[in-house]
């Protein structure tokens, strides 16, 4: 016997209840996003490697260690998308949409990162996300966050998540802060990890995002941006908070929130939960005014977030129920032929209907129960002759005779 094949490490099959949870998260997000005027975009799952190398910066963890890149048969370097913001910005530019701003975008789909798999961390995972492109006002930040909060609320997770908010300031704020950080981290360089020593050279803000325990102890004493904000940046942050309060979105300040990517400024936030251990961030985002220009477009302000569908699915306390079909149950050969017409009429009438491929009355009724049918439409020769069927409610056991022509309406 040949060896049994397994799913690739860090990937999962979504079947049955797992798939229903997953789809419920996406459907809910899609519905709520539409209320905020977002339109769904679908961009390719793989892109020119430069799309991500440019947008994520060549020092980010994602680019350095996590990308699935390959050379295709034509010699082009391609990468399975590790996130979608870069693709959305690339698409904005290549479709000439920088001429029709703002664009409000929703997306959902698989992402790929070569990570160490663990609970809530996979190599193929799924994100839902929102991007508001072409808006510099803090009202846009508040709106996109409110949209995320509404999705989490609608999923029944309002009590499980906390919005942690921070500002990364404008460029002058960030530069002053960076200088202070470099000074501080240089003084503590003997306690930093190898990776963070590299970050210290190339992008010291990233040290704040390190998951290394030793780094985290050093980070705990690092200077906060608060002390370096320009008045403009401070005002922007205050206005965002005022809008969030007005929208009824609760938040806490967390000066330790930084995004792992270079193009963020001003708003940075995460929705976190204590229910998923180390993988507690379910939704994360911020303002990235520099990215569209990085893709070769005009300077275009933008703000957005992405959320992990697997992590949200795990948090759902109640799985969406399995669908309950109507079982068509013929008794005898004459009825079997007539039952096919009934089956087709029910399906075309919008009703989920099933018929076993074989079996006597007893077997077919057993199967109807096994698949969780809500009702059985029982047809014998006598019923066929009179153009009726017996409809049995499988929850209550109540049975009634119904004209075949009325079945779709009665069962809807
Ligand atoms: P983390 O700090 O957990 O590695 P990240 O900063 O790399 O997260 P983002 O790039 O901001 O994550 O992605 C947004 C969201 O996507 C995360 O908050 C998380 O919910 C989800 N996510 C990211 N990477 C994975 C993964 N490998 N498996 C499952 N979900 C993920
Ligand atoms: Mg990560």
JSON list of C-alpha atoms in Angstrom, two decimals, residues 135-307:
[
{"chain": "A", "resi": 135, "resn": "UNK", "atom": "CA", "xyz": [-8.94, 59.86, 2.57]},
{"chain": "A", "resi": 136, "resn": "UNK", "atom": "CA", "xyz": [-6.62, 61.72, 4.92]},
{"chain": "A", "resi": 137, "resn": "UNK", "atom": "CA", "xyz": [-9.19, 62.72, 7.55]},
{"chain": "A", "resi": 138, "resn": "UNK", "atom": "CA", "xyz": [-9.29, 61.00, 10.96]},
{"chain": "A", "resi": 139, "resn": "UNK", "atom": "CA", "xyz": [-12.99, 60.42, 10.30]},
{"chain": "A", "resi": 140, "resn": "UNK", "atom": "CA", "xyz": [-11.94, 57.75, 7.78]},
{"chain": "A", "resi": 141, "resn": "UNK", "atom": "CA", "xyz": [-9.83, 56.02, 10.43]},
{"chain": "A", "resi": 142, "resn": "UNK", "atom": "CA", "xyz": [-12.79, 56.09, 12.79]},
{"chain": "A", "resi": 143, "resn": "UNK", "atom": "CA", "xyz": [-15.17, 54.80, 10.15]},
{"chain": "A", "resi": 144, "resn": "UNK", "atom": "CA", "xyz": [-13.02, 51.86, 9.13]},
{"chain": "A", "resi": 145, "resn": "UNK", "atom": "CA", "xyz": [-12.49, 50.92, 12.78]},
{"chain": "A", "resi": 146, "resn": "UNK", "atom": "CA", "xyz": [-16.24, 51.24, 13.47]},
{"chain": "A", "resi": 147, "resn": "UNK", "atom": "CA", "xyz": [-16.87, 48.90, 10.56]},
{"chain": "A", "resi": 148, "resn": "UNK", "atom": "CA", "xyz": [-14.48, 46.35, 12.08]},
{"chain": "A", "resi": 149, "resn": "UNK", "atom": "CA", "xyz": [-16.09, 46.72, 15.48]},
{"chain": "A", "resi": 150, "resn": "UNK", "atom": "CA", "xyz": [-19.56, 46.20, 14.00]},
{"chain": "A", "resi": 151, "resn": "UNK", "atom": "CA", "xyz": [-18.39, 42.99, 12.33]},
{"chain": "A", "resi": 152, "resn": "UNK", "atom": "CA", "xyz": [-17.02, 41.70, 15.64]},
{"chain": "A", "resi": 153, "resn": "UNK", "atom": "CA", "xyz": [-20.25, 42.73, 17.40]},
{"chain": "A", "resi": 154, "resn": "UNK", "atom": "CA", "xyz": [-22.40, 41.05, 14.79]},
{"chain": "A", "resi": 155, "resn": "UNK", "atom": "CA", "xyz": [-20.32, 37.88, 15.27]},
{"chain": "A", "resi": 156, "resn": "UNK", "atom": "CA", "xyz": [-21.24, 38.02, 18.95]},
{"chain": "A", "resi": 157, "resn": "UNK", "atom": "CA", "xyz": [-17.68, 38.85, 20.04]},
{"chain": "A", "resi": 158, "resn": "UNK", "atom": "CA", "xyz": [-18.18, 42.32, 21.57]},
{"chain": "A", "resi": 159, "resn": "UNK", "atom": "CA", "xyz": [-17.47, 41.00, 25.06]},
{"chain": "A", "resi": 160, "resn": "UNK", "atom": "CA", "xyz": [-14.43, 38.99, 23.94]},
{"chain": "A", "resi": 161, "resn": "UNK", "atom": "CA", "xyz": [-12.34, 41.65, 22.25]},
{"chain": "A", "resi": 162, "resn": "UNK", "atom": "CA", "xyz": [-10.75, 44.94, 23.25]},
{"chain": "A", "resi": 163, "resn": "UNK", "atom": "CA", "xyz": [-9.71, 47.66, 20.82]},
{"chain": "A", "resi": 164, "resn": "UNK", "atom": "CA", "xyz": [-6.18, 48.79, 21.63]},
{"chain": "A", "resi": 165, "resn": "UNK", "atom": "CA", "xyz": [-5.30, 52.08, 20.01]},
{"chain": "A", "resi": 166, "resn": "UNK", "atom": "CA", "xyz": [-2.10, 53.98, 19.42]},
{"chain": "A", "resi": 167, "resn": "UNK", "atom": "CA", "xyz": [-0.66, 56.65, 17.18]},
{"chain": "A", "resi": 168, "resn": "UNK", "atom": "CA", "xyz": [2.62, 56.45, 15.32]},
{"chain": "A", "resi": 169, "resn": "UNK", "atom": "CA", "xyz": [2.41, 60.18, 14.69]},
{"chain": "A", "resi": 170, "resn": "UNK", "atom": "CA", "xyz": [3.38, 62.04, 11.55]},
{"chain": "A", "resi": 171, "resn": "UNK", "atom": "CA", "xyz": [6.85, 61.86, 10.02]},
{"chain": "A", "resi": 172, "resn": "UNK", "atom": "CA", "xyz": [8.53, 64.49, 12.26]},
{"chain": "A", "resi": 173, "resn": "UNK", "atom": "CA", "xyz": [7.04, 62.84, 15.37]},
{"chain": "A", "resi": 174, "resn": "UNK", "atom": "CA", "xyz": [8.23, 59.43, 14.24]},
{"chain": "A", "resi": 175, "resn": "UNK", "atom": "CA", "xyz": [11.71, 60.68, 13.41]},
{"chain": "A", "resi": 176, "resn": "UNK", "atom": "CA", "xyz": [12.20, 62.27, 16.82]},
{"chain": "A", "resi": 177, "resn": "UNK", "atom": "CA", "xyz": [10.88, 59.14, 18.48]},
{"chain": "A", "resi": 178, "resn": "UNK", "atom": "CA", "xyz": [13.09, 56.89, 16.36]},
{"chain": "A", "resi": 179, "resn": "UNK", "atom": "CA", "xyz": [16.17, 58.83, 17.42]},
{"chain": "A", "resi": 180, "resn": "UNK", "atom": "CA", "xyz": [15.20, 58.35, 21.07]},
{"chain": "A", "resi": 181, "resn": "UNK", "atom": "CA", "xyz": [14.55, 54.64, 20.48]},
{"chain": "A", "resi": 182, "resn": "UNK", "atom": "CA", "xyz": [17.91, 54.10, 18.76]},
{"chain": "A", "resi": 183, "resn": "UNK", "atom": "CA", "xyz": [19.64, 55.76, 21.68]},
{"chain": "A", "resi": 184, "resn": "UNK", "atom": "CA", "xyz": [17.75, 53.62, 24.19]},
{"chain": "A", "resi": 185, "resn": "UNK", "atom": "CA", "xyz": [18.18, 50.32, 22.34]},
{"chain": "A", "resi": 186, "resn": "UNK", "atom": "CA", "xyz": [21.85, 51.00, 21.67]},
{"chain": "A", "resi": 187, "resn": "UNK", "atom": "CA", "xyz": [22.35, 51.41, 25.40]},
{"chain": "A", "resi": 188, "resn": "UNK", "atom": "CA", "xyz": [20.70, 47.98, 25.88]},
{"chain": "A", "resi": 189, "resn": "UNK", "atom": "CA", "xyz": [22.08, 46.22, 22.82]},
{"chain": "A", "resi": 190, "resn": "UNK", "atom": "CA", "xyz": [23.69, 43.43, 24.87]},
{"chain": "A", "resi": 191, "resn": "UNK", "atom": "CA", "xyz": [20.18, 42.25, 25.87]},
{"chain": "A", "resi": 192, "resn": "UNK", "atom": "CA", "xyz": [18.68, 42.30, 22.36]},
{"chain": "A", "resi": 193, "resn": "UNK", "atom": "CA", "xyz": [18.16, 39.27, 20.13]},
{"chain": "A", "resi": 194, "resn": "UNK", "atom": "CA", "xyz": [20.15, 38.75, 16.96]},
{"chain": "A", "resi": 195, "resn": "UNK", "atom": "CA", "xyz": [17.11, 39.75, 14.86]},
{"chain": "A", "resi": 196, "resn": "UNK", "atom": "CA", "xyz": [16.61, 42.92, 16.84]},
{"chain": "A", "resi": 197, "resn": "UNK", "atom": "CA", "xyz": [20.23, 43.95, 16.41]},
{"chain": "A", "resi": 198, "resn": "UNK", "atom": "CA", "xyz": [19.57, 43.84, 12.67]},
{"chain": "A", "resi": 199, "resn": "UNK", "atom": "CA", "xyz": [16.37, 45.81, 13.18]},
{"chain": "A", "resi": 200, "resn": "UNK", "atom": "CA", "xyz": [18.32, 48.37, 15.21]},
{"chain": "A", "resi": 201, "resn": "UNK", "atom": "CA", "xyz": [20.43, 49.02, 12.13]},
{"chain": "A", "resi": 202, "resn": "UNK", "atom": "CA", "xyz": [17.60, 49.04, 9.62]},
{"chain": "A", "resi": 203, "resn": "UNK", "atom": "CA", "xyz": [14.26, 49.75, 11.31]},
{"chain": "A", "resi": 204, "resn": "UNK", "atom": "CA", "xyz": [14.36, 50.18, 15.07]},
{"chain": "A", "resi": 205, "resn": "UNK", "atom": "CA", "xyz": [10.56, 50.58, 15.41]},
{"chain": "A", "resi": 206, "resn": "UNK", "atom": "CA", "xyz": [10.26, 46.91, 14.55]},
{"chain": "A", "resi": 207, "resn": "UNK", "atom": "CA", "xyz": [11.98, 45.95, 17.79]},
{"chain": "A", "resi": 208, "resn": "UNK", "atom": "CA", "xyz": [8.83, 47.09, 19.57]},
{"chain": "A", "resi": 209, "resn": "UNK", "atom": "CA", "xyz": [6.94, 44.35, 17.71]},
{"chain": "A", "resi": 210, "resn": "UNK", "atom": "CA", "xyz": [9.39, 41.55, 18.58]},
{"chain": "A", "resi": 211, "resn": "UNK", "atom": "CA", "xyz": [8.01, 38.38, 20.12]},
{"chain": "A", "resi": 212, "resn": "UNK", "atom": "CA", "xyz": [11.36, 37.44, 21.73]},
{"chain": "A", "resi": 213, "resn": "UNK", "atom": "CA", "xyz": [11.14, 37.40, 25.56]},
{"chain": "A", "resi": 214, "resn": "UNK", "atom": "CA", "xyz": [14.48, 39.13, 26.08]},
{"chain": "A", "resi": 215, "resn": "UNK", "atom": "CA", "xyz": [13.53, 41.84, 23.56]},
{"chain": "A", "resi": 216, "resn": "UNK", "atom": "CA", "xyz": [10.20, 42.30, 25.27]},
{"chain": "A", "resi": 217, "resn": "UNK", "atom": "CA", "xyz": [11.88, 43.01, 28.61]},
{"chain": "A", "resi": 218, "resn": "UNK", "atom": "CA", "xyz": [13.98, 45.73, 26.98]},
{"chain": "A", "resi": 219, "resn": "UNK", "atom": "CA", "xyz": [10.97, 47.08, 25.09]},
{"chain": "A", "resi": 220, "resn": "UNK", "atom": "CA", "xyz": [9.05, 47.48, 28.36]},
{"chain": "A", "resi": 221, "resn": "UNK", "atom": "CA", "xyz": [11.34, 50.39, 29.30]},
{"chain": "A", "resi": 222, "resn": "UNK", "atom": "CA", "xyz": [11.57, 52.00, 25.86]},
{"chain": "A", "resi": 223, "resn": "UNK", "atom": "CA", "xyz": [10.52, 55.61, 25.31]},
{"chain": "A", "resi": 224, "resn": "UNK", "atom": "CA", "xyz": [6.90, 56.13, 24.18]},
{"chain": "A", "resi": 225, "resn": "UNK", "atom": "CA", "xyz": [5.86, 58.19, 21.18]},
{"chain": "A", "resi": 226, "resn": "UNK", "atom": "CA", "xyz": [3.64, 60.34, 23.41]},
{"chain": "A", "resi": 227, "resn": "UNK", "atom": "CA", "xyz": [6.57, 62.52, 24.34]},
{"chain": "A", "resi": 228, "resn": "UNK", "atom": "CA", "xyz": [7.49, 63.18, 20.70]},
{"chain": "A", "resi": 229, "resn": "UNK", "atom": "CA", "xyz": [4.16, 63.95, 19.01]},
{"chain": "A", "resi": 230, "resn": "UNK", "atom": "CA", "xyz": [3.91, 67.19, 17.06]},
{"chain": "A", "resi": 231, "resn": "UNK", "atom": "CA", "xyz": [0.80, 69.26, 17.89]},
{"chain": "A", "resi": 232, "resn": "UNK", "atom": "CA", "xyz": [-0.70, 68.25, 14.51]},
{"chain": "A", "resi": 233, "resn": "UNK", "atom": "CA", "xyz": [-0.20, 64.55, 15.18]},
{"chain": "A", "resi": 234, "resn": "UNK", "atom": "CA", "xyz": [-1.62, 64.89, 18.69]},
{"chain": "A", "resi": 235, "resn": "UNK", "atom": "CA", "xyz": [-4.69, 66.68, 17.31]},
{"chain": "A", "resi": 236, "resn": "UNK", "atom": "CA", "xyz": [-5.21, 63.98, 14.68]},
{"chain": "A", "resi": 237, "resn": "UNK", "atom": "CA", "xyz": [-5.13, 61.30, 17.37]},
{"chain": "A", "resi": 238, "resn": "UNK", "atom": "CA", "xyz": [-7.52, 63.23, 19.62]},
{"chain": "A", "resi": 239, "resn": "UNK", "atom": "CA", "xyz": [-10.00, 63.71, 16.77]},
{"chain": "A", "resi": 240, "resn": "UNK", "atom": "CA", "xyz": [-9.92, 60.00, 15.99]},
{"chain": "A", "resi": 241, "resn": "UNK", "atom": "CA", "xyz": [-10.75, 59.23, 19.62]},
{"chain": "A", "resi": 242, "resn": "UNK", "atom": "CA", "xyz": [-13.59, 61.75, 19.64]},
{"chain": "A", "resi": 243, "resn": "UNK", "atom": "CA", "xyz": [-15.12, 60.17, 16.54]},
{"chain": "A", "resi": 244, "resn": "UNK", "atom": "CA", "xyz": [-14.80, 56.68, 17.99]},
{"chain": "A", "resi": 245, "resn": "UNK", "atom": "CA", "xyz": [-16.54, 57.84, 21.14]},
{"chain": "A", "resi": 246, "resn": "UNK", "atom": "CA", "xyz": [-19.31, 59.34, 19.06]},
{"chain": "A", "resi": 247, "resn": "UNK", "atom": "CA", "xyz": [-19.66, 56.08, 17.08]},
{"chain": "A", "resi": 248, "resn": "UNK", "atom": "CA", "xyz": [-19.88, 54.17, 20.36]},
{"chain": "A", "resi": 249, "resn": "UNK", "atom": "CA", "xyz": [-16.69, 52.17, 19.76]},
{"chain": "A", "resi": 250, "resn": "UNK", "atom": "CA", "xyz": [-14.93, 51.45, 23.08]},
{"chain": "A", "resi": 251, "resn": "UNK", "atom": "CA", "xyz": [-11.11, 51.54, 23.10]},
{"chain": "A", "resi": 252, "resn": "UNK", "atom": "CA", "xyz": [-8.11, 51.62, 25.39]},
{"chain": "A", "resi": 253, "resn": "UNK", "atom": "CA", "xyz": [-4.78, 53.34, 24.75]},
{"chain": "A", "resi": 254, "resn": "UNK", "atom": "CA", "xyz": [-1.87, 51.01, 24.25]},
{"chain": "A", "resi": 255, "resn": "UNK", "atom": "CA", "xyz": [1.33, 52.90, 23.48]},
{"chain": "A", "resi": 256, "resn": "UNK", "atom": "CA", "xyz": [3.05, 49.57, 22.68]},
{"chain": "A", "resi": 257, "resn": "UNK", "atom": "CA", "xyz": [1.01, 48.90, 19.54]},
{"chain": "A", "resi": 258, "resn": "UNK", "atom": "CA", "xyz": [3.14, 49.27, 16.44]},
{"chain": "A", "resi": 259, "resn": "UNK", "atom": "CA", "xyz": [2.46, 47.65, 13.13]},
{"chain": "A", "resi": 260, "resn": "UNK", "atom": "CA", "xyz": [5.20, 45.43, 11.78]},
{"chain": "A", "resi": 261, "resn": "UNK", "atom": "CA", "xyz": [5.26, 47.27, 8.47]},
{"chain": "A", "resi": 262, "resn": "UNK", "atom": "CA", "xyz": [7.12, 50.34, 7.30]},
{"chain": "A", "resi": 263, "resn": "UNK", "atom": "CA", "xyz": [4.32, 52.28, 5.68]},
{"chain": "A", "resi": 264, "resn": "UNK", "atom": "CA", "xyz": [2.19, 52.94, 8.75]},
{"chain": "A", "resi": 265, "resn": "UNK", "atom": "CA", "xyz": [1.78, 56.37, 10.34]},
{"chain": "A", "resi": 266, "resn": "UNK", "atom": "CA", "xyz": [-0.73, 58.00, 12.69]},
{"chain": "A", "resi": 267, "resn": "UNK", "atom": "CA", "xyz": [-3.34, 55.39, 13.61]},
{"chain": "A", "resi": 268, "resn": "UNK", "atom": "CA", "xyz": [-2.29, 51.89, 14.67]},
{"chain": "A", "resi": 269, "resn": "UNK", "atom": "CA", "xyz": [-4.71, 49.51, 16.33]},
{"chain": "A", "resi": 270, "resn": "UNK", "atom": "CA", "xyz": [-5.44, 45.91, 17.20]},
{"chain": "A", "resi": 271, "resn": "UNK", "atom": "CA", "xyz": [-8.54, 44.13, 18.40]},
{"chain": "A", "resi": 272, "resn": "UNK", "atom": "CA", "xyz": [-7.24, 41.56, 20.87]},
{"chain": "A", "resi": 273, "resn": "UNK", "atom": "CA", "xyz": [-8.77, 38.74, 22.87]},
{"chain": "A", "resi": 274, "resn": "UNK", "atom": "CA", "xyz": [-7.52, 36.79, 25.88]},
{"chain": "A", "resi": 275, "resn": "UNK", "atom": "CA", "xyz": [-9.23, 33.64, 24.62]},
{"chain": "A", "resi": 276, "resn": "UNK", "atom": "CA", "xyz": [-6.64, 32.53, 22.06]},
{"chain": "A", "resi": 277, "resn": "UNK", "atom": "CA", "xyz": [-3.39, 32.42, 24.04]},
{"chain": "A", "resi": 278, "resn": "UNK", "atom": "CA", "xyz": [-0.39, 33.87, 22.24]},
{"chain": "A", "resi": 279, "resn": "UNK", "atom": "CA", "xyz": [-2.34, 34.34, 18.99]},
{"chain": "A", "resi": 280, "resn": "UNK", "atom": "CA", "xyz": [-4.63, 36.95, 20.58]},
{"chain": "A", "resi": 281, "resn": "UNK", "atom": "CA", "xyz": [-4.76, 39.57, 17.82]},
{"chain": "A", "resi": 282, "resn": "UNK", "atom": "CA", "xyz": [-7.86, 39.01, 15.70]},
{"chain": "A", "resi": 283, "resn": "UNK", "atom": "CA", "xyz": [-7.92, 42.26, 13.72]},
{"chain": "A", "resi": 284, "resn": "UNK", "atom": "CA", "xyz": [-5.13, 44.73, 13.12]},
{"chain": "A", "resi": 285, "resn": "UNK", "atom": "CA", "xyz": [-4.60, 47.80, 11.04]},
{"chain": "A", "resi": 286, "resn": "UNK", "atom": "CA", "xyz": [-3.75, 51.43, 10.72]},
{"chain": "A", "resi": 287, "resn": "UNK", "atom": "CA", "xyz": [-2.99, 54.32, 8.43]},
{"chain": "A", "resi": 288, "resn": "UNK", "atom": "CA", "xyz": [-0.52, 53.79, 5.57]},
{"chain": "A", "resi": 289, "resn": "UNK", "atom": "CA", "xyz": [-0.27, 57.06, 3.66]},
{"chain": "A", "resi": 290, "resn": "UNK", "atom": "CA", "xyz": [3.00, 56.10, 1.94]},
{"chain": "A", "resi": 291, "resn": "UNK", "atom": "CA", "xyz": [2.13, 52.82, 0.28]},
{"chain": "A", "resi": 292, "resn": "UNK", "atom": "CA", "xyz": [0.35, 53.81, -2.93]},
{"chain": "A", "resi": 293, "resn": "UNK", "atom": "CA", "xyz": [3.27, 56.04, -3.91]},
{"chain": "A", "resi": 294, "resn": "UNK", "atom": "CA", "xyz": [5.57, 53.10, -3.18]},
{"chain": "A", "resi": 295, "resn": "UNK", "atom": "CA", "xyz": [3.58, 51.20, -5.86]},
{"chain": "A", "resi": 296, "resn": "UNK", "atom": "CA", "xyz": [4.29, 53.91, -8.39]},
{"chain": "A", "resi": 297, "resn": "UNK", "atom": "CA", "xyz": [1.05, 55.85, -7.91]},
{"chain": "A", "resi": 298, "resn": "UNK", "atom": "CA", "xyz": [0.51, 59.43, -6.72]},
{"chain": "A", "resi": 299, "resn": "UNK", "atom": "CA", "xyz": [0.73, 60.15, -2.99]},
{"chain": "A", "resi": 300, "resn": "UNK", "atom": "CA", "xyz": [-2.55, 58.73, -1.68]},
{"chain": "A", "resi": 301, "resn": "UNK", "atom": "CA", "xyz": [-3.57, 58.61, 1.98]},
{"chain": "A", "resi": 302, "resn": "UNK", "atom": "CA", "xyz": [-5.16, 55.36, 3.13]},
{"chain": "A", "resi": 303, "resn": "UNK", "atom": "CA", "xyz": [-6.30, 53.46, 6.20]},
{"chain": "A", "resi": 304, "resn": "UNK", "atom": "CA", "xyz": [-7.46, 49.89, 6.74]},
{"chain": "A", "resi": 305, "resn": "UNK", "atom": "CA", "xyz": [-7.33, 46.65, 8.66]},
{"chain": "A", "resi": 306, "resn": "UNK", "atom": "CA", "xyz": [-7.13, 42.91, 8.19]},
{"chain": "A", "resi": 307, "resn": "UNK", "atom": "CA", "xyz": [-8.59, 40.20, 10.39]}
]
